[in-house]
Amino acid sequence: MTDTSIPRADQSPDEDAAPIAKTGTEETEAEERGKKAPAESDLFRQSEIAADYVEGLLDILDYDGDIDELVSGGRPVVEVVGARLQNLVGQRGATLEALQELARLAVFRQTGTPSRLLLDVGGYRANRRKELAAVAKNAVEKVKEYGEPVRLEPMSAFERKCVHDVVNAMAGVESESEGVEPNRRIVVRPAD
């Protein structure tokens, strides 16, 4: 059975999707995965819809920013660049997460399809990705040095994915998320 439900407001599409149930053949599973993957033109259309929505918000707030829409890594992306945009990011990216969710809802309203849209303002996500890579590498070093699990601070789904990606690329360690939003965190431990 394939999960076709619409993501709830507290459920982020950034987190790993539930696995597709086995149907008996690899061909059927590949077909099901193929049905889920939107065409690049559909993804670009999602980024255009979201960009229009964000542009409207910027106009209402009287903020200036250049908006780029693109498709990267199989998902629609909207980047807003300009001066004095920190208020759109908020403390630890909280406002940015809310704006991203609103943009995803705008896309859903027009297309009827949930979106994995990624919104970045002022390069916050790119910078945060670099910071999180350093945090992940530091945790891995501690795990390898002491052989004990390391629990990281609570993070958003985007931040957890960044850390999981770095940890999974390193040998001898593994990571998993534990807890419940908004206090969900990553534990890095030695691999079995």
PDB file of C-alpha atoms in Angstrom:
ATOM      1  CA  MET A   1       0.000   0.000   0.000  1.00  0.00           C
ATOM      2  CA  THR A   2       1.435   3.358  -0.985  1.00  0.00           C
ATOM      3  CA  ASP A   3       0.967   6.335   1.333  1.00  0.00           C
ATOM      4  CA  THR A   4      -0.896   9.000  -0.634  1.00  0.00           C
ATOM      5  CA  SER A   5      -1.862  11.172   2.298  1.00  0.00           C
ATOM      6  CA  ILE A   6      -1.236  14.888   2.324  1.00  0.00           C
ATOM      7  CA  PRO A   7       1.539  15.920   4.746  1.00  0.00           C
ATOM      8  CA  ARG A   8       0.225  17.484   7.932  1.00  0.00           C
ATOM      9  CA  ALA A   9       1.515  20.861   9.036  1.00  0.00           C
ATOM     10  CA  ASP A  10       3.658  19.134  11.690  1.00  0.00           C
ATOM     11  CA  GLN A  11       4.997  16.554   9.221  1.00  0.00           C
ATOM     12  CA  SER A  12       7.841  17.707   7.021  1.00  0.00           C
ATOM     13  CA  PRO A  13       8.395  16.251   3.543  1.00  0.00           C
ATOM     14  CA  ASP A  14      12.126  16.773   4.245  1.00  0.00           C
ATOM     15  CA  GLU A  15      12.087  13.676   6.425  1.00  0.00           C
ATOM     16  CA  ASP A  16      12.476  10.266   4.845  1.00  0.00           C
ATOM     17  CA  ALA A  17       9.235   8.974   3.377  1.00  0.00           C
ATOM     18  CA  ALA A  18       7.737   5.732   4.575  1.00  0.00           C
ATOM     19  CA  PRO A  19       8.979   2.802   2.525  1.00  0.00           C
ATOM     20  CA  ILE A  20       6.734   1.436  -0.189  1.00  0.00           C
ATOM     21  CA  ALA A  21       5.172  -1.855   0.831  1.00  0.00           C
ATOM     22  CA  LYS A  22       6.514  -4.878  -1.011  1.00  0.00           C
ATOM     23  CA  THR A  23       4.192  -5.945  -3.777  1.00  0.00           C
ATOM     24  CA  GLY A  24       6.068  -9.022  -4.826  1.00  0.00           C
ATOM     25  CA  THR A  25       8.119  -7.820  -7.771  1.00  0.00           C
ATOM     26  CA  GLU A  26      10.862  -5.274  -8.223  1.00  0.00           C
ATOM     27  CA  GLU A  27       9.207  -4.057 -11.440  1.00  0.00           C
ATOM     28  CA  THR A  28       6.014  -3.114  -9.616  1.00  0.00           C
ATOM     29  CA  GLU A  29       8.007  -1.277  -6.946  1.00  0.00           C
ATOM     30  CA  ALA A  30       9.920   0.625  -9.618  1.00  0.00           C
ATOM     31  CA  GLU A  31       6.626   1.553 -11.287  1.00  0.00           C
ATOM     32  CA  GLU A  32       5.241   2.859  -7.986  1.00  0.00           C
ATOM     33  CA  ARG A  33       8.369   4.934  -7.367  1.00  0.00           C
ATOM     34  CA  GLY A  34       8.162   6.234 -10.937  1.00  0.00           C
ATOM     35  CA  LYS A  35       4.595   7.418 -10.399  1.00  0.00           C
ATOM     36  CA  LYS A  36       5.677   9.460  -7.375  1.00  0.00           C
ATOM     37  CA  ALA A  37       8.492  11.315  -9.148  1.00  0.00           C
ATOM     38  CA  PRO A  38       7.089  14.465 -10.782  1.00  0.00           C
ATOM     39  CA  ALA A  39       8.558  15.607 -14.084  1.00  0.00           C
ATOM     40  CA  GLU A  40      11.140  18.384 -13.968  1.00  0.00           C
ATOM     41  CA  SER A  41       8.682  20.730 -15.689  1.00  0.00           C
ATOM     42  CA  ASP A  42       6.158  20.051 -12.893  1.00  0.00           C
ATOM     43  CA  LEU A  43       8.822  20.743 -10.272  1.00  0.00           C
ATOM     44  CA  PHE A  44       9.784  23.995 -11.992  1.00  0.00           C
ATOM     45  CA  ARG A  45       6.095  24.966 -12.115  1.00  0.00           C
ATOM     46  CA  GLN A  46       5.930  24.374  -8.341  1.00  0.00           C
ATOM     47  CA  SER A  47       8.920  26.658  -7.816  1.00  0.00           C
ATOM     48  CA  GLU A  48       7.266  29.343  -9.978  1.00  0.00           C
ATOM     49  CA  ILE A  49       4.045  29.165  -7.957  1.00  0.00           C
ATOM     50  CA  ALA A  50       5.987  29.401  -4.701  1.00  0.00           C
ATOM     51  CA  ALA A  51       8.112  32.272  -6.038  1.00  0.00           C
ATOM     52  CA  ASP A  52       4.960  34.213  -6.940  1.00  0.00           C
ATOM     53  CA  TYR A  53       3.606  33.600  -3.442  1.00  0.00           C
ATOM     54  CA  VAL A  54       6.848  34.715  -1.769  1.00  0.00           C
ATOM     55  CA  GLU A  55       7.032  37.777  -4.021  1.00  0.00           C
ATOM     56  CA  GLY A  56       3.542  38.751  -2.865  1.00  0.00           C
ATOM     57  CA  LEU A  57       4.627  38.413   0.766  1.00  0.00           C
ATOM     58  CA  LEU A  58       7.712  40.540   0.147  1.00  0.00           C
ATOM     59  CA  ASP A  59       5.524  43.228  -1.429  1.00  0.00           C
ATOM     60  CA  ILE A  60       3.149  43.212   1.548  1.00  0.00           C
ATOM     61  CA  LEU A  61       6.078  43.419   3.982  1.00  0.00           C
ATOM     62  CA  ASP A  62       7.815  46.065   1.835  1.00  0.00           C
ATOM     63  CA  TYR A  63      11.025  43.996   1.635  1.00  0.00           C
ATOM     64  CA  ASP A  64      13.294  44.019  -1.390  1.00  0.00           C
ATOM     65  CA  GLY A  65      14.762  40.787  -2.666  1.00  0.00           C
ATOM     66  CA  ASP A  66      15.627  38.993  -5.863  1.00  0.00           C
ATOM     67  CA  ILE A  67      13.830  35.687  -6.256  1.00  0.00           C
ATOM     68  CA  ASP A  68      15.226  32.728  -8.181  1.00  0.00           C
ATOM     69  CA  GLU A  69      13.220  29.614  -8.896  1.00  0.00           C
ATOM     70  CA  LEU A  70      14.944  26.394  -9.890  1.00  0.00           C
ATOM     71  CA  VAL A  71      14.954  22.627  -9.553  1.00  0.00           C
ATOM     72  CA  SER A  72      17.792  21.071  -7.582  1.00  0.00           C
ATOM     73  CA  GLY A  73      18.220  17.510  -6.393  1.00  0.00           C
ATOM     74  CA  GLY A  74      14.819  16.509  -7.720  1.00  0.00           C
ATOM     75  CA  ARG A  75      12.915  19.142  -5.791  1.00  0.00           C
ATOM     76  CA  PRO A  76      11.643  22.655  -6.445  1.00  0.00           C
ATOM     77  CA  VAL A  77      13.722  25.430  -4.880  1.00  0.00           C
ATOM     78  CA  VAL A  78      13.066  29.133  -4.340  1.00  0.00           C
ATOM     79  CA  GLU A  79      15.949  31.367  -3.264  1.00  0.00           C
ATOM     80  CA  VAL A  80      15.455  34.928  -2.033  1.00  0.00           C
ATOM     81  CA  VAL A  81      18.548  37.130  -2.036  1.00  0.00           C
ATOM     82  CA  GLY A  82      18.846  40.679  -0.775  1.00  0.00           C
ATOM     83  CA  ALA A  83      19.772  42.946   2.094  1.00  0.00           C
ATOM     84  CA  ARG A  84      17.847  43.097   5.366  1.00  0.00           C
ATOM     85  CA  LEU A  85      16.141  39.744   5.042  1.00  0.00           C
ATOM     86  CA  GLN A  86      17.134  38.380   8.477  1.00  0.00           C
ATOM     87  CA  ASN A  87      13.595  38.910   9.789  1.00  0.00           C
ATOM     88  CA  LEU A  88      12.380  36.412   7.175  1.00  0.00           C
ATOM     89  CA  VAL A  89      14.772  33.810   8.577  1.00  0.00           C
ATOM     90  CA  GLY A  90      14.007  34.371  12.257  1.00  0.00           C
ATOM     91  CA  GLN A  91      15.648  32.793  15.238  1.00  0.00           C
ATOM     92  CA  ARG A  92      17.288  29.494  14.212  1.00  0.00           C
ATOM     93  CA  GLY A  93      15.346  29.555  10.926  1.00  0.00           C
ATOM     94  CA  ALA A  94      11.909  29.312  12.565  1.00  0.00           C
ATOM     95  CA  THR A  95      10.338  32.037  10.409  1.00  0.00           C
ATOM     96  CA  LEU A  96      11.923  30.556   7.295  1.00  0.00           C
ATOM     97  CA  GLU A  97      10.404  27.149   8.122  1.00  0.00           C
ATOM     98  CA  ALA A  98       6.975  28.771   8.508  1.00  0.00           C
ATOM     99  CA  LEU A  99       7.330  30.671   5.222  1.00  0.00           C
ATOM    100  CA  GLN A 100       8.395  27.478   3.486  1.00  0.00           C
ATOM    101  CA  GLU A 101       5.300  25.706   4.794  1.00  0.00           C
ATOM    102  CA  LEU A 102       3.073  28.563   3.573  1.00  0.00           C
ATOM    103  CA  ALA A 103       4.719  28.414   0.143  1.00  0.00           C
ATOM    104  CA  ARG A 104       4.168  24.630   0.050  1.00  0.00           C
ATOM    105  CA  LEU A 105       0.508  25.192   0.884  1.00  0.00           C
ATOM    106  CA  ALA A 106       0.251  27.765  -1.934  1.00  0.00           C
ATOM    107  CA  VAL A 107       1.660  25.171  -4.332  1.00  0.00           C
ATOM    108  CA  PHE A 108      -0.739  22.526  -3.039  1.00  0.00           C
ATOM    109  CA  ARG A 109      -3.673  24.888  -3.414  1.00  0.00           C
ATOM    110  CA  GLN A 110      -2.890  25.452  -7.108  1.00  0.00           C
ATOM    111  CA  THR A 111      -1.704  21.985  -8.093  1.00  0.00           C
ATOM    112  CA  GLY A 112      -3.498  19.649  -5.701  1.00  0.00           C
ATOM    113  CA  THR A 113      -0.162  17.899  -5.145  1.00  0.00           C
ATOM    114  CA  PRO A 114       1.974  18.077  -1.983  1.00  0.00           C
ATOM    115  CA  SER A 115       5.327  19.725  -2.643  1.00  0.00           C
ATOM    116  CA  ARG A 116       8.833  19.111  -1.317  1.00  0.00           C
ATOM    117  CA  LEU A 117       9.661  22.755  -2.016  1.00  0.00           C
ATOM    118  CA  LEU A 118      12.792  24.111  -0.374  1.00  0.00           C
ATOM    119  CA  LEU A 119      12.830  27.833   0.424  1.00  0.00           C
ATOM    120  CA  ASP A 120      16.084  29.636   1.197  1.00  0.00           C
ATOM    121  CA  VAL A 121      16.371  33.260   2.266  1.00  0.00           C
ATOM    122  CA  GLY A 122      19.642  35.149   2.227  1.00  0.00           C
ATOM    123  CA  GLY A 123      21.663  31.936   1.849  1.00  0.00           C
ATOM    124  CA  TYR A 124      20.654  30.814   5.348  1.00  0.00           C
ATOM    125  CA  ARG A 125      20.194  27.152   4.410  1.00  0.00           C
ATOM    126  CA  ALA A 126      23.493  26.971   2.509  1.00  0.00           C
ATOM    127  CA  ASN A 127      25.359  28.485   5.474  1.00  0.00           C
ATOM    128  CA  ARG A 128      23.513  26.316   7.964  1.00  0.00           C
ATOM    129  CA  ARG A 129      24.373  23.212   5.890  1.00  0.00           C
ATOM    130  CA  LYS A 130      28.094  24.044   6.309  1.00  0.00           C
ATOM    131  CA  GLU A 131      27.681  24.584  10.068  1.00  0.00           C
ATOM    132  CA  LEU A 132      25.809  21.307  10.425  1.00  0.00           C
ATOM    133  CA  ALA A 133      28.475  19.428   8.485  1.00  0.00           C
ATOM    134  CA  ALA A 134      31.003  20.645  11.051  1.00  0.00           C
ATOM    135  CA  VAL A 135      28.698  19.623  13.929  1.00  0.00           C
ATOM    136  CA  ALA A 136      28.218  16.171  12.390  1.00  0.00           C
ATOM    137  CA  LYS A 137      31.959  15.657  11.836  1.00  0.00           C
ATOM    138  CA  ASN A 138      32.672  16.729  15.418  1.00  0.00           C
ATOM    139  CA  ALA A 139      30.083  14.249  16.731  1.00  0.00           C
ATOM    140  CA  VAL A 140      31.573  11.478  14.589  1.00  0.00           C
ATOM    141  CA  GLU A 141      35.060  12.235  15.962  1.00  0.00           C
ATOM    142  CA  LYS A 142      33.745  12.020  19.543  1.00  0.00           C
ATOM    143  CA  VAL A 143      31.967   8.727  18.832  1.00  0.00           C
ATOM    144  CA  LYS A 144      35.085   7.239  17.274  1.00  0.00           C
ATOM    145  CA  GLU A 145      37.319   8.526  20.081  1.00  0.00           C
ATOM    146  CA  TYR A 146      35.167   7.469  23.056  1.00  0.00           C
ATOM    147  CA  GLY A 147      32.960   4.739  21.556  1.00  0.00           C
ATOM    148  CA  GLU A 148      29.885   6.291  23.186  1.00  0.00           C
ATOM    149  CA  PRO A 149      26.741   7.669  21.482  1.00  0.00           C
ATOM    150  CA  VAL A 150      26.516  11.444  21.077  1.00  0.00           C
ATOM    151  CA  ARG A 151      23.133  13.195  21.305  1.00  0.00           C
ATOM    152  CA  LEU A 152      22.863  16.446  19.387  1.00  0.00           C
ATOM    153  CA  GLU A 153      20.592  19.384  20.170  1.00  0.00           C
ATOM    154  CA  PRO A 154      17.024  19.337  18.798  1.00  0.00           C
ATOM    155  CA  MET A 155      16.859  20.263  15.116  1.00  0.00           C
ATOM    156  CA  SER A 156      14.387  20.882  12.333  1.00  0.00           C
ATOM    157  CA  ALA A 157      13.792  18.204   9.694  1.00  0.00           C
ATOM    158  CA  PHE A 158      16.039  20.086   7.254  1.00  0.00           C
ATOM    159  CA  GLU A 159      18.855  20.245   9.802  1.00  0.00           C
ATOM    160  CA  ARG A 160      18.514  16.589  10.755  1.00  0.00           C
ATOM    161  CA  LYS A 161      18.683  15.545   7.110  1.00  0.00           C
ATOM    162  CA  CYS A 162      21.893  17.547   6.644  1.00  0.00           C
ATOM    163  CA  VAL A 163      23.485  15.801   9.641  1.00  0.00           C
ATOM    164  CA  HIS A 164      22.258  12.333   8.605  1.00  0.00           C
ATOM    165  CA  ASP A 165      23.738  12.854   5.124  1.00  0.00           C
ATOM    166  CA  VAL A 166      27.179  13.680   6.551  1.00  0.00           C
ATOM    167  CA  VAL A 167      27.148  10.863   9.122  1.00  0.00           C
ATOM    168  CA  ASN A 168      25.926   8.267   6.605  1.00  0.00           C
ATOM    169  CA  ALA A 169      28.841   9.142   4.315  1.00  0.00           C
ATOM    170  CA  MET A 170      31.340   8.194   7.048  1.00  0.00           C
ATOM    171  CA  ALA A 171      32.417   4.674   7.928  1.00  0.00           C
ATOM    172  CA  GLY A 172      32.077   3.168  11.394  1.00  0.00           C
ATOM    173  CA  VAL A 173      29.182   5.337  12.605  1.00  0.00           C
ATOM    174  CA  GLU A 174      25.434   5.566  12.169  1.00  0.00           C
ATOM    175  CA  SER A 175      22.770   8.073  13.111  1.00  0.00           C
ATOM    176  CA  GLU A 176      19.107   8.019  13.962  1.00  0.00           C
ATOM    177  CA  SER A 177      16.512  10.545  15.030  1.00  0.00           C
ATOM    178  CA  GLU A 178      14.734  10.239  18.357  1.00  0.00           C
ATOM    179  CA  GLY A 179      12.081  12.187  20.196  1.00  0.00           C
ATOM    180  CA  VAL A 180       9.053  14.152  19.103  1.00  0.00           C
ATOM    181  CA  GLU A 181       8.856  17.522  17.360  1.00  0.00           C
ATOM    182  CA  PRO A 182       9.892  20.168  18.241  1.00  0.00           C
ATOM    183  CA  ASN A 183      12.465  18.344  20.385  1.00  0.00           C
ATOM    184  CA  ARG A 184      13.457  15.707  17.834  1.00  0.00           C
ATOM    185  CA  ARG A 185      17.218  15.175  17.805  1.00  0.00           C
ATOM    186  CA  ILE A 186      19.908  13.008  16.256  1.00  0.00           C
ATOM    187  CA  VAL A 187      21.924  10.380  18.075  1.00  0.00           C
ATOM    188  CA  VAL A 188      25.257   9.413  16.475  1.00  0.00           C
ATOM    189  CA  ARG A 189      26.613   6.041  17.589  1.00  0.00           C
ATOM    190  CA  PRO A 190      29.181   3.462  16.564  1.00  0.00           C
ATOM    191  CA  ALA A 191      27.962   1.220  13.743  1.00  0.00           C
ATOM    192  CA  ASP A 192      27.229  -2.403  14.648  1.00  0.00           C
TER     193      ASP A 192
END
